[in-house]
Amino acid sequence: MILRRGADVATTDGPFGTLADVVVDPIADQLTHLVVTPSGELQLDRLVPLWLTNETDDGIRIELDNQHVKQLQRSLSDDFVRSPTPPEVMEHDVRFRTVLYHPYFVDPEHESRWADSCQGVPIKEFDVKCGSDVVSSNDRLLGSIVGFLVAEDNVHALAVRSGLVGFTHDVVVPLEAISEIVADMVLLDLDRHEFRKLRTTSVVSPGRKGLSLRYLARNTTARAWYTTRDRVRAVLVD
């Protein structure tokens, strides 16, 4: 199957939209989904399982009607990480320089420690999102989540990208270090000094180099949010 950005995509009802991206499972090194943009205004991209598609003379065909395709899961940028296209998926003639990855990675250096652990959370039950800010116990913004480390289909740790632009590293934060999840922020039981002592990993896609402008802009916002929260708590205690 030839996969290129902008390729026409049809359903059993006829023309539907265009191909926007492809999604790869980094553990199995397999193409799993197509990201399809429906035609028309205010339409949200949909994740289409590869097994529901076929190649035709006119492009790509989804073996569902329009109504059922629109009921498929929406594609949100923070649900994935971007990386150069791996050679393992070239059997599909993927004509994308970069692809989207499911944010689950295996790090052999850490996997053996988790093999017999009961602390992991099954991937299907895990609801923390990539892009979430990670905050220390003393309200310091430490970085943002760029992936998750897994063993035996269970998530055991967060990969948190931290550091200055151009000098970032991915820190392995065990799930047991999480104290609270508030909207798109993850609060830790660790202060920034304890955070700096954690191990790092290099297996997460290098597609996001440095901290994004979104992350930097939210630094001030996050601090303001925590200051307000602490004031409210103080009033309630009094």
CSV table of N, CA and C in Angstrom, one decimal, residues 107-172:
chain,number,residue,atom,x,y,z
A,107,ASP,N,12.7,-0.1,27.6
A,107,ASP,CA,14.1,0.2,27.8
A,107,ASP,C,14.7,-1.0,28.5
A,108,PRO,N,15.6,-1.8,27.9
A,108,PRO,CA,16.2,-3.0,28.4
A,108,PRO,C,16.9,-2.7,29.8
A,109,GLU,N,17.4,-1.5,30.0
A,109,GLU,CA,18.1,-1.2,31.2
A,109,GLU,C,17.2,-1.2,32.4
A,110,HIS,N,15.9,-0.9,32.1
A,110,HIS,CA,15.0,-0.8,33.2
A,110,HIS,C,14.0,-2.0,33.3
A,111,GLU,N,13.8,-2.6,32.1
A,111,GLU,CA,12.7,-3.6,32.0
A,111,GLU,C,12.9,-4.8,32.9
A,112,SER,N,14.2,-5.2,33.1
A,112,SER,CA,14.4,-6.4,34.0
A,112,SER,C,14.0,-6.1,35.5
A,113,ARG,N,14.1,-4.8,35.9
A,113,ARG,CA,13.7,-4.5,37.3
A,113,ARG,C,12.2,-4.6,37.5
A,114,TRP,N,11.5,-4.4,36.4
A,114,TRP,CA,10.0,-4.4,36.4
A,114,TRP,C,9.4,-5.7,36.1
A,115,ALA,N,10.2,-6.7,35.6
A,115,ALA,CA,9.6,-7.9,35.1
A,115,ALA,C,8.7,-8.6,36.1
A,116,ASP,N,9.1,-8.7,37.4
A,116,ASP,CA,8.2,-9.4,38.4
A,116,ASP,C,7.5,-8.4,39.3
A,117,SER,N,7.4,-7.1,38.8
A,117,SER,CA,6.8,-6.1,39.7
A,117,SER,C,5.2,-6.1,39.5
A,118,CYS,N,4.5,-5.8,40.6
A,118,CYS,CA,3.1,-5.8,40.5
A,118,CYS,C,2.6,-4.3,40.5
A,119,GLN,N,3.5,-3.4,40.3
A,119,GLN,CA,3.2,-1.9,40.4
A,119,GLN,C,2.7,-1.4,39.1
A,120,GLY,N,2.9,-2.1,38.0
A,120,GLY,CA,2.6,-1.5,36.7
A,120,GLY,C,1.0,-1.4,36.5
A,121,VAL,N,0.7,-0.6,35.5
A,121,VAL,CA,-0.7,-0.4,35.2
A,121,VAL,C,-0.9,-0.9,33.7
A,122,PRO,N,-1.8,-1.7,33.4
A,122,PRO,CA,-2.1,-2.2,32.0
A,122,PRO,C,-2.2,-1.0,31.1
A,123,ILE,N,-1.6,-1.1,29.9
A,123,ILE,CA,-1.6,0.0,29.0
A,123,ILE,C,-3.1,0.4,28.7
A,124,LYS,N,-4.0,-0.5,28.5
A,124,LYS,CA,-5.4,-0.2,28.2
A,124,LYS,C,-6.1,0.6,29.3
A,125,GLU,N,-5.5,0.5,30.5
A,125,GLU,CA,-6.2,1.2,31.6
A,125,GLU,C,-5.5,2.5,32.0
A,126,PHE,N,-4.4,2.8,31.3
A,126,PHE,CA,-3.5,3.9,31.7
A,126,PHE,C,-4.1,5.2,31.0
A,127,ASP,N,-4.3,6.2,31.8
A,127,ASP,CA,-5.0,7.4,31.2
A,127,ASP,C,-4.2,8.7,31.3
A,128,VAL,N,-2.9,8.6,31.7
A,128,VAL,CA,-2.1,9.8,31.7
A,128,VAL,C,-1.7,10.1,30.2
A,129,LYS,N,-1.7,11.4,29.8
A,129,LYS,CA,-1.4,11.8,28.5
A,129,LYS,C,0.0,12.4,28.3
A,130,CYS,N,0.5,12.1,27.1
A,130,CYS,CA,1.7,12.8,26.7
A,130,CYS,C,1.5,14.3,26.6
A,131,GLY,N,2.5,15.1,26.9
A,131,GLY,CA,2.4,16.5,26.9
A,131,GLY,C,2.0,17.1,28.3
A,132,SER,N,1.6,16.2,29.2
A,132,SER,CA,1.2,16.7,30.5
A,132,SER,C,2.4,17.3,31.2
A,133,ASP,N,2.2,18.4,31.9
A,133,ASP,CA,3.3,19.0,32.7
A,133,ASP,C,3.6,18.2,34.0
A,134,VAL,N,4.8,18.1,34.4
A,134,VAL,CA,5.2,17.4,35.6
A,134,VAL,C,5.7,18.4,36.6
A,135,VAL,N,5.1,18.3,37.8
A,135,VAL,CA,5.5,19.4,38.8
A,135,VAL,C,6.0,18.7,40.1
A,136,SER,N,7.0,19.3,40.7
A,136,SER,CA,7.6,18.7,41.9
A,136,SER,C,6.7,19.0,43.1
A,137,SER,N,7.1,18.4,44.3
A,137,SER,CA,6.3,18.5,45.5
A,137,SER,C,6.5,20.0,46.0
A,138,ASN,N,7.5,20.7,45.6
A,138,ASN,CA,7.6,22.1,46.0
A,138,ASN,C,7.2,23.0,44.9
A,139,ASP,N,6.3,22.5,44.0
A,139,ASP,CA,5.7,23.4,43.0
A,139,ASP,C,6.6,23.9,41.9
A,140,ARG,N,7.6,23.1,41.6
A,140,ARG,CA,8.5,23.5,40.5
A,140,ARG,C,8.2,22.7,39.2
A,141,LEU,N,8.1,23.4,38.1
A,141,LEU,CA,7.8,22.7,36.8
A,141,LEU,C,9.0,22.0,36.4
A,142,LEU,N,9.0,20.7,36.3
A,142,LEU,CA,10.2,19.9,36.0
A,142,LEU,C,10.3,19.5,34.6
A,143,GLY,N,9.2,19.4,33.8
A,143,GLY,CA,9.3,19.1,32.4
A,143,GLY,C,7.9,18.6,31.9
A,144,SER,N,7.9,17.9,30.8
A,144,SER,CA,6.7,17.4,30.3
A,144,SER,C,6.8,16.0,29.9
A,145,ILE,N,5.8,15.2,29.9
A,145,ILE,CA,5.8,13.8,29.6
A,145,ILE,C,5.9,13.6,28.1
A,146,VAL,N,6.9,12.8,27.7
A,146,VAL,CA,7.1,12.5,26.2
A,146,VAL,C,6.9,11.1,25.9
A,147,GLY,N,6.6,10.2,26.9
A,147,GLY,CA,6.4,8.8,26.6
A,147,GLY,C,6.3,8.0,27.9
A,148,PHE,N,6.1,6.7,27.8
A,148,PHE,CA,5.9,5.9,28.9
A,148,PHE,C,6.8,4.6,28.7
A,149,LEU,N,7.4,4.1,29.8
A,149,LEU,CA,8.2,2.9,29.7
A,149,LEU,C,7.4,1.7,30.2
A,150,VAL,N,7.4,0.6,29.4
A,150,VAL,CA,6.6,-0.5,29.7
A,150,VAL,C,7.4,-1.8,29.8
A,151,ALA,N,6.8,-2.8,30.5
A,151,ALA,CA,7.3,-4.1,30.5
A,151,ALA,C,6.1,-5.1,30.7
A,152,GLU,N,6.0,-6.1,29.9
A,152,GLU,CA,4.9,-7.1,30.0
A,152,GLU,C,3.6,-6.4,29.8
A,153,ASP,N,3.5,-5.5,28.9
A,153,ASP,CA,2.2,-4.8,28.5
A,153,ASP,C,1.7,-3.9,29.7
A,154,ASN,N,2.6,-3.6,30.7
A,154,ASN,CA,2.2,-2.7,31.8
A,154,ASN,C,3.1,-1.5,31.8
A,155,VAL,N,2.5,-0.3,32.1
A,155,VAL,CA,3.2,0.9,32.2
A,155,VAL,C,3.8,0.9,33.6
A,156,HIS,N,5.1,1.2,33.7
A,156,HIS,CA,5.8,1.3,35.0
A,156,HIS,C,6.4,2.6,35.3
A,157,ALA,N,6.6,3.5,34.3
A,157,ALA,CA,7.3,4.8,34.5
A,157,ALA,C,6.9,5.8,33.4
A,158,LEU,N,7.1,7.0,33.8
A,158,LEU,CA,6.9,8.2,32.9
A,158,LEU,C,8.3,8.5,32.3
A,159,ALA,N,8.4,8.9,31.1
A,159,ALA,CA,9.6,9.5,30.6
A,159,ALA,C,9.3,11.0,30.5
A,160,VAL,N,10.0,11.8,31.3
A,160,VAL,CA,9.8,13.2,31.5
A,160,VAL,C,11.0,14.0,30.9
A,161,ARG,N,10.7,14.8,29.8
A,161,ARG,CA,11.7,15.5,29.2
A,161,ARG,C,11.9,16.8,30.0
A,162,SER,N,13.2,17.0,30.4
A,162,SER,CA,13.5,18.1,31.3
A,162,SER,C,14.8,18.7,30.9
A,163,GLY,N,15.0,20.0,31.3
A,163,GLY,CA,16.3,20.7,31.0
A,163,GLY,C,16.0,21.9,30.1
A,164,LEU,N,17.1,22.6,29.8
A,164,LEU,CA,17.0,23.8,29.0
A,164,LEU,C,17.0,23.4,27.5
A,165,VAL,N,16.4,24.3,26.7
A,165,VAL,CA,16.3,24.1,25.3
A,165,VAL,C,17.7,23.7,24.7
A,166,GLY,N,17.8,22.6,24.0
A,166,GLY,CA,19.0,22.2,23.4
A,166,GLY,C,19.8,21.3,24.3
A,167,PHE,N,19.5,21.2,25.6
A,167,PHE,CA,20.2,20.4,26.5
A,167,PHE,C,19.2,19.5,27.4
A,168,THR,N,18.3,19.0,26.7
A,168,THR,CA,17.2,18.2,27.5
A,168,THR,C,17.7,16.8,27.6
A,169,HIS,N,17.0,16.1,28.6
A,169,HIS,CA,17.2,14.7,28.8
A,169,HIS,C,15.9,14.1,29.3
A,170,ASP,N,15.7,12.8,29.1
A,170,ASP,CA,14.5,12.1,29.5
A,170,ASP,C,14.7,11.4,30.8
A,171,VAL,N,13.9,11.8,31.8
A,171,VAL,CA,14.1,11.3,33.2
A,171,VAL,C,13.0,10.2,33.4
A,172,VAL,N,13.4,9.1,34.0
A,172,VAL,CA,12.5,8.0,34.3
A,172,VAL,C,11.9,8.2,35.6
